[in-house]
Coordinates of N, CA and C in Angstrom, one line a residue:
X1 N 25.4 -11.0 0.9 CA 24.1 -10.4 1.1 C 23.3 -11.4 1.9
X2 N 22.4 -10.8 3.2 CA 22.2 -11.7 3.8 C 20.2 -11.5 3.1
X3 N 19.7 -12.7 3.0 CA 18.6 -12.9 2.2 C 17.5 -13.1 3.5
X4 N 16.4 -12.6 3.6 CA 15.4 -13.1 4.8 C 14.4 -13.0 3.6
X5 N 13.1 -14.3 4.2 CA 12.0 -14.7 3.5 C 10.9 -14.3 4.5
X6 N 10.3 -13.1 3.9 CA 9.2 -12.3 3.8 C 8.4 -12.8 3.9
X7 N 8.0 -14.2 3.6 CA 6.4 -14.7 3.3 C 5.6 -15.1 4.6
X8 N 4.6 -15.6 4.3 CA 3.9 -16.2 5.5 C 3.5 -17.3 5.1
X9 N 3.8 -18.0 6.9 CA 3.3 -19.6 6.1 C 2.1 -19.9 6.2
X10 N 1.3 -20.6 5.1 CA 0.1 -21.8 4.7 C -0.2 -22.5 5.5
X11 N -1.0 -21.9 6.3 CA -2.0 -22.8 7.3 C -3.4 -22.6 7.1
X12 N -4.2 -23.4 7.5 CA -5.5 -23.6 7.6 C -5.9 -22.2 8.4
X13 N -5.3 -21.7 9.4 CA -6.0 -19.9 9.9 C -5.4 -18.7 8.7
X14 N -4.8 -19.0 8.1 CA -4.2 -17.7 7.3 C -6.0 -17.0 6.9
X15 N -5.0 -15.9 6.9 CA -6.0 -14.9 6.4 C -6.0 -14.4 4.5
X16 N -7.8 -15.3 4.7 CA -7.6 -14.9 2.5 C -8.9 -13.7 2.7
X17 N -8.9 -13.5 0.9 CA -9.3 -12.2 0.5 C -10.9 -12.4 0.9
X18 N -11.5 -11.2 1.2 CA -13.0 -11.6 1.2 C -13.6 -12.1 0.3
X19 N -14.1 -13.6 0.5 CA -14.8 -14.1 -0.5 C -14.4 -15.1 -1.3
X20 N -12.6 -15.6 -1.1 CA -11.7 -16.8 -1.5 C -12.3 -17.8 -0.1
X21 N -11.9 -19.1 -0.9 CA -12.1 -20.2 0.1 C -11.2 -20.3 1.3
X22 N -11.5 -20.5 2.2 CA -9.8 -20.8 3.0 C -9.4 -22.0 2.8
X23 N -8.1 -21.9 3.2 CA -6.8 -22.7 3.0 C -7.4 -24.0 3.7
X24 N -7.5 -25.3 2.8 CA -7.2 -26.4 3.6 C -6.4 -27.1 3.2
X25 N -5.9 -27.8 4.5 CA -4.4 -28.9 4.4 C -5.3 -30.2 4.7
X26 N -5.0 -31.2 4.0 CA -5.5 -32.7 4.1 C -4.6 -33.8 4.0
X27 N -4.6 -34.4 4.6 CA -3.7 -35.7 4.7 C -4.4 -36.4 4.3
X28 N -3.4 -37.1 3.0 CA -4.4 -38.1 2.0 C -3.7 -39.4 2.5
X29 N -2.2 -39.4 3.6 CA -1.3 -40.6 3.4 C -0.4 -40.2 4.2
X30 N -0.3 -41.2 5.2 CA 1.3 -40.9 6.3 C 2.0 -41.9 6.3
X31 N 2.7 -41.9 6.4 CA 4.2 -43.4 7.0 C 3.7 -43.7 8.0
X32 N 3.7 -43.0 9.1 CA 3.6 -42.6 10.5 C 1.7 -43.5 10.6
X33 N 1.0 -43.7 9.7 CA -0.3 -44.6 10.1 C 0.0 -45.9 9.1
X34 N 0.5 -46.1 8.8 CA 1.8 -47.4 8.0 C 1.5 -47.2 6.1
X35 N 1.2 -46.0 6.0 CA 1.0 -45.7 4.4 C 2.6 -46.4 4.1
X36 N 2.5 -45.8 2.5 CA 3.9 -46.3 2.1 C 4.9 -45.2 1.4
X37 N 4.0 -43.6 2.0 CA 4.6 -42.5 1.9 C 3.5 -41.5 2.5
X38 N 4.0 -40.5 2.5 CA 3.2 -39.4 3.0 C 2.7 -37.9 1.9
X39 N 1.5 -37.9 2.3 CA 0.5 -37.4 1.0 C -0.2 -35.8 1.7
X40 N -0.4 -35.0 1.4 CA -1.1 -33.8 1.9 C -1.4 -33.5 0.2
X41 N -2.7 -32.7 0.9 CA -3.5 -32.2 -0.4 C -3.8 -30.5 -0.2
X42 N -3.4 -29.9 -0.7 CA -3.2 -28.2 -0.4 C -4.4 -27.5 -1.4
X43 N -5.2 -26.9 -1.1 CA -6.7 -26.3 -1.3 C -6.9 -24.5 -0.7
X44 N -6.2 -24.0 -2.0 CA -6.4 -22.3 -1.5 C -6.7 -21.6 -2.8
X45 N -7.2 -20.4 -2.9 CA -7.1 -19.0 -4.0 C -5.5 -19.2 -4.1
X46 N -5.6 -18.4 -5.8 CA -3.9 -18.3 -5.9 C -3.7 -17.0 -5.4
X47 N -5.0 -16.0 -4.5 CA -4.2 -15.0 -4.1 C -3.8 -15.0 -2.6
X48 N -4.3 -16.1 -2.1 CA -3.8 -16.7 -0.6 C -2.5 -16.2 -0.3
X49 N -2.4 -15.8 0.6 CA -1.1 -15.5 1.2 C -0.2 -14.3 0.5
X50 N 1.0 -15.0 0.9 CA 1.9 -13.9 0.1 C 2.2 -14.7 -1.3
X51 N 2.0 -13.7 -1.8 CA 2.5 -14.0 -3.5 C 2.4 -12.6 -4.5
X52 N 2.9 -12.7 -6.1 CA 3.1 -12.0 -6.8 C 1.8 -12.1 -7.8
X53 N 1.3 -10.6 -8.0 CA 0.5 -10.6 -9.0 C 1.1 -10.7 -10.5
X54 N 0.6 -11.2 -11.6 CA 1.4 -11.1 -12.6 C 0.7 -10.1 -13.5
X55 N 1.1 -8.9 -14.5 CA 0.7 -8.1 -14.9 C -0.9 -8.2 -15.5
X56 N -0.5 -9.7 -15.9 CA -2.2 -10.2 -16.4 C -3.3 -9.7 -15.5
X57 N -2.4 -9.8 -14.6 CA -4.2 -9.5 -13.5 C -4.6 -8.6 -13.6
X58 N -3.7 -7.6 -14.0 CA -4.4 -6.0 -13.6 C -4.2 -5.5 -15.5
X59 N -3.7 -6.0 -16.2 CA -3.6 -5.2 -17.9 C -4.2 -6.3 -18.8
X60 N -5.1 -6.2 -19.6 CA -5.2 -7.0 -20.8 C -4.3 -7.3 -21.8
X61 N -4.3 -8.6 -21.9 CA -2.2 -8.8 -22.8 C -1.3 -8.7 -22.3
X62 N -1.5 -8.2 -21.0 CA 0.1 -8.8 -19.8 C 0.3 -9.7 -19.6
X63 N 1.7 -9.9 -19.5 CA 2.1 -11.5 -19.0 C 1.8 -12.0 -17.5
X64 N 2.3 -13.0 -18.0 CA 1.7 -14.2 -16.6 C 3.0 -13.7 -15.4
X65 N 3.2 -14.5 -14.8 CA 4.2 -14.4 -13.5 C 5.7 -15.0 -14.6
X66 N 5.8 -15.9 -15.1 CA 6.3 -16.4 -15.7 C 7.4 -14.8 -16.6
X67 N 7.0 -14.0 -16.9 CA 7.6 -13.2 -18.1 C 8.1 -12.3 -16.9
X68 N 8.7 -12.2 -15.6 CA 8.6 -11.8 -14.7 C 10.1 -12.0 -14.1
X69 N 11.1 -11.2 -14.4 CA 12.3 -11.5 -14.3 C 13.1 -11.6 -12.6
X70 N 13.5 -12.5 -11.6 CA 13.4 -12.5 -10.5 C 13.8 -11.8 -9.8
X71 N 14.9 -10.9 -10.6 CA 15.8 -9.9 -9.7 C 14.8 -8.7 -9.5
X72 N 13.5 -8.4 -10.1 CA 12.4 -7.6 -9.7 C 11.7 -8.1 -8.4
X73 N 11.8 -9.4 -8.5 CA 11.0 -9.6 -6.8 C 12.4 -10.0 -5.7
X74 N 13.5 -9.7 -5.5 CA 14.5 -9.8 -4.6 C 15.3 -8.1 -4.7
X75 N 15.0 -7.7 -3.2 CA 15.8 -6.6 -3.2 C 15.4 -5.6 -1.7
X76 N 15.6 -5.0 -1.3 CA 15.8 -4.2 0.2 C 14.1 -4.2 0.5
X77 N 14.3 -4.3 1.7 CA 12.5 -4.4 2.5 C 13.0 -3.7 3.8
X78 N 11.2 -3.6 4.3 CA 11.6 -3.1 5.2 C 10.0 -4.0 6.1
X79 N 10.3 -4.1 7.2 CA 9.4 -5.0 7.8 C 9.1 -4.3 8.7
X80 N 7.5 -4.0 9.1 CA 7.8 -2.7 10.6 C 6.6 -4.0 11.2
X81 N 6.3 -4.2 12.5 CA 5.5 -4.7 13.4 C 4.6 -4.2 13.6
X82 N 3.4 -4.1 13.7 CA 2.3 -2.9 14.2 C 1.1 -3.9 15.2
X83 N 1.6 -4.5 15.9 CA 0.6 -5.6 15.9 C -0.3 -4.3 17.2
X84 N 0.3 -3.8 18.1 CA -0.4 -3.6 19.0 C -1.0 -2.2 18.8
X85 N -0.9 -1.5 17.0 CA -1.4 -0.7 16.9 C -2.8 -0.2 16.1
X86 N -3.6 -0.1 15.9 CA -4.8 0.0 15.1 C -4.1 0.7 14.1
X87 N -4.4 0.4 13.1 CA -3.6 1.1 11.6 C -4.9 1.6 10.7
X88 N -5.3 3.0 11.1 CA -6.7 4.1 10.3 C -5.8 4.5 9.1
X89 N -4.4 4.7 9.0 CA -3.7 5.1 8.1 C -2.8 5.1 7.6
X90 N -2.2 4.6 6.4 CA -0.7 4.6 5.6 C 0.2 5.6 6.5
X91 N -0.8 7.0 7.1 CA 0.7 7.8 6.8 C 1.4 7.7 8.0
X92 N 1.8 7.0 8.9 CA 2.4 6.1 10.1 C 3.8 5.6 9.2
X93 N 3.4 4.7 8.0 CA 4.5 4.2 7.5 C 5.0 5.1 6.7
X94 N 4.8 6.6 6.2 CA 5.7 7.3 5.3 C 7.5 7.7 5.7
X95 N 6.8 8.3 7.5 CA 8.6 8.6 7.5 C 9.5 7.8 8.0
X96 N 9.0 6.3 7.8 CA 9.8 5.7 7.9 C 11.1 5.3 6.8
X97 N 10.5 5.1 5.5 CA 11.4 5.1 4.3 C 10.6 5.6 2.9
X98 N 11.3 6.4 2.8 CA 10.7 6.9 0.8 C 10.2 5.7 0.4
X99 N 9.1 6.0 0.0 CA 8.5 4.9 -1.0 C 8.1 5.7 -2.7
X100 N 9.2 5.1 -3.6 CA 8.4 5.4 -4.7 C 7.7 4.2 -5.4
X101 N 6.6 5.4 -6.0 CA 5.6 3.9 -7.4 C 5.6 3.1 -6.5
X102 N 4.9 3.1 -5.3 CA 4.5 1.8 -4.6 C 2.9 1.9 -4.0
X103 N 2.2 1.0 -4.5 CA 0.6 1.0 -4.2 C 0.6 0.7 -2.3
X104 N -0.4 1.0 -2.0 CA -0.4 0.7 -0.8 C -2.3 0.2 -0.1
X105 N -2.3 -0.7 0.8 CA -3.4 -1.1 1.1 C -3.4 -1.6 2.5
X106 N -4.4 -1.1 3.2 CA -5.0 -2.0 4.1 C -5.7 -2.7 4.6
X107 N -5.3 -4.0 5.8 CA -6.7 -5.0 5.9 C -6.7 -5.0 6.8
X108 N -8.1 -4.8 7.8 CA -8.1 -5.1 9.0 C -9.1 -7.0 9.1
X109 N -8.2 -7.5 9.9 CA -8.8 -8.4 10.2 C -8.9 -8.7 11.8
X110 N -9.6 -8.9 12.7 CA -9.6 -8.9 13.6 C -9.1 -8.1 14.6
X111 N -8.4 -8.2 15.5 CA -7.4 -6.8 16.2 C -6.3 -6.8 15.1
X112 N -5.8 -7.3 14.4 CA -4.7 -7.1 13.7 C -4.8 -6.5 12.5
X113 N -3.8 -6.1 11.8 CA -3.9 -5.2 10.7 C -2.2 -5.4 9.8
X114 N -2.7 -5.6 8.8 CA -1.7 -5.6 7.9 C -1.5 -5.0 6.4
X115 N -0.2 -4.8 6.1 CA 0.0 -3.7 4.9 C 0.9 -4.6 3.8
X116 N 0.2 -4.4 2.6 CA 1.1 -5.1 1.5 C 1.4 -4.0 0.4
X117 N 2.3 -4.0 -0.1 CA 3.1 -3.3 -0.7 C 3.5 -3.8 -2.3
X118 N 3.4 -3.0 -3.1 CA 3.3 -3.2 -4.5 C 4.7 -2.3 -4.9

């Protein structure tokens, strides 16, 4: 099975939720300015980027991410590109693949537009 990693990387431009702090990266220590190792200090919301909600968030007495068995977050995706399209609507993405029990949302940030999937 060949595995691809869906995420986005943790930069200082990523795009957070209206009203989280943005992401900063800080260099506390480098080799490279004659430290005696190298140090970064990482400063974001835990809902920055890509990540998993854990039922807590959304049910009172749900568990954390932790009770959260891994073979539920590994399994078939589907990745579509839309960069050069204005996205007014989910239903673009329907006939592409059945989706069941899947929440769906959009963000517009700038010209770009992006869809996360529950």
């Amino acid at each position: 099975m060949k595995i691809y990693d869906l995420t986005l990387p943790i930069t200082p431009s990523l795009i957070v939720w209206p009203g989280d702090p943005p992401v900063r990266i800080t260099r506390e220590a480098d080799v490279n300015a004659g430290d005696e190792f190298s140090l970064s200090r990482l400063e974001m919301s835990a809902h920055t980027g890509t990540h998993v909600d854990a039922p807590a968030h959304f049910i009172s007495g749900g568990g954390g991410v932790e009770t959260l068995p891994l073979d539920v977050l590994i399994g078939p995706a589907l990745v579509v590109e839309l960069l050069e399209r204005k996205l007014n609507s989910t239903k673009i993405l329907w006939p592409l693949r059945p989706v069941e029990r899947s929440g769906w949302w959009t963000t517009a940030s700038g010209s770009s537009a992006w869809i996360t999937c529950l």
